[in-house]
Short mmCIF file of C-alpha atoms in Angstrom, two decimals:
data_model
loop_
_atom_site.label_atom_id
_atom_site.label_comp_id
_atom_site.label_asym_id
_atom_site.label_seq_id
_atom_site.Cartn_x
_atom_site.Cartn_y
_atom_site.Cartn_z
CA MET A 7 0.33 19.53 10.16
CA SER A 8 -2.22 17.21 10.10
CA GLU A 9 -1.56 13.47 8.73
CA HIS A 10 -3.83 14.36 5.80
CA GLU A 11 -1.30 16.59 4.49
CA LEU A 12 1.52 14.49 4.83
CA THR A 13 2.63 12.62 2.20
CA PRO A 14 3.70 8.79 1.86
CA LEU A 15 7.58 8.31 1.68
CA SER A 16 9.42 8.45 -1.86
CA GLN A 17 11.62 5.53 -2.57
CA GLU A 18 14.70 7.55 -1.69
CA GLU A 19 13.01 8.54 1.76
CA LEU A 20 12.17 4.70 2.35
CA ASP A 21 15.77 3.61 1.35
CA GLY A 22 17.05 6.06 3.82
CA LEU A 23 15.09 5.03 7.02
CA ASP A 24 17.57 3.16 8.43
CA ASP A 25 19.98 6.41 8.48
CA LEU A 26 17.32 8.40 10.42
CA ASP A 27 18.17 9.03 14.38
CA LEU A 28 15.19 8.75 15.96
CA ASP A 29 16.71 9.16 19.27
CA SER A 30 17.28 12.80 18.13
CA MET A 31 13.52 13.34 16.99
CA ASP A 32 10.71 14.99 19.28
CA GLU A 33 7.20 13.66 19.57
CA GLY A 34 6.04 15.56 16.93
CA ALA A 35 8.71 14.42 14.55
CA LEU A 36 8.15 10.92 15.30
CA ARG A 37 4.25 11.20 14.82
CA ALA A 38 4.93 12.80 11.64
CA LEU A 39 7.30 10.09 10.74
CA LEU A 40 4.65 7.19 11.69
CA ALA A 41 1.88 8.83 9.97
CA ARG A 42 4.06 8.93 6.53
CA VAL A 43 5.07 5.38 6.88
CA ARG A 44 1.67 4.31 7.57
CA GLN A 45 0.52 6.00 4.42
CA THR A 46 3.27 4.55 2.41
CA TYR A 47 2.51 0.85 3.18
CA PRO A 48 -0.55 0.53 1.09
CA VAL A 49 1.11 2.39 -1.78
CA VAL A 50 4.26 -0.39 -1.66
CA GLU A 51 1.97 -3.23 -0.71
CA ALA A 52 0.04 -2.27 -4.32
CA ARG A 53 3.06 -2.49 -6.20
CA GLU A 54 3.62 -6.27 -5.29
CA PRO A 55 5.54 -7.83 -8.53
CA ALA A 56 3.46 -10.59 -10.13
CA ASP A 57 6.90 -12.87 -10.21
CA GLU A 58 7.51 -14.26 -7.02
CA ALA A 59 10.89 -15.45 -7.86
CA SER A 60 12.31 -12.08 -8.96
CA ASP A 61 14.61 -9.82 -7.64
CA GLU A 62 11.88 -7.26 -7.64
CA TYR A 63 9.91 -9.22 -5.42
CA LEU A 64 12.64 -9.89 -2.98
CA LEU A 65 12.98 -6.00 -2.75
CA TRP A 66 9.43 -5.28 -2.58
CA GLU A 67 9.41 -7.58 0.37
CA GLU A 68 12.20 -6.02 2.15
CA ASP A 69 10.57 -2.61 2.07
CA LEU A 70 7.15 -4.27 3.47
CA GLU A 71 9.29 -5.41 6.46
CA THR A 72 11.19 -2.15 6.65
CA LEU A 73 7.78 -0.16 7.20
CA ASP A 74 6.59 -2.73 9.05
CA ASP A 75 9.57 -2.68 11.48
CA TYR A 76 9.25 0.92 11.53
CA ILE A 77 5.57 1.28 12.43
CA ASP A 78 6.31 -0.96 15.56
CA GLU A 79 9.69 0.90 16.44
CA LEU A 80 7.83 4.26 16.16
CA THR A 81 4.26 3.10 17.80
CA GLU A 82 6.73 1.45 20.68
CA ARG A 83 8.52 4.71 21.09
CA LEU A 84 5.17 6.83 21.08
CA ALA A 85 3.62 4.56 23.72
#
């Protein structure tokens, strides 16, 4: 499956990233996950709430941090 056939993570999948067992995934699965995480980043980034003092803004920041962490983690595992 090419990167273009993959879809960004849903909010449910994003919320469940920390439950994934990356050690049990083979290289192909890690690469596919990395591609999807990278596709998800701009989608989440575009949803930036206007009110920086809101709870929604804090949740949005957490989602971006999670995506950043997974990009780093997956890139390191695949190096």
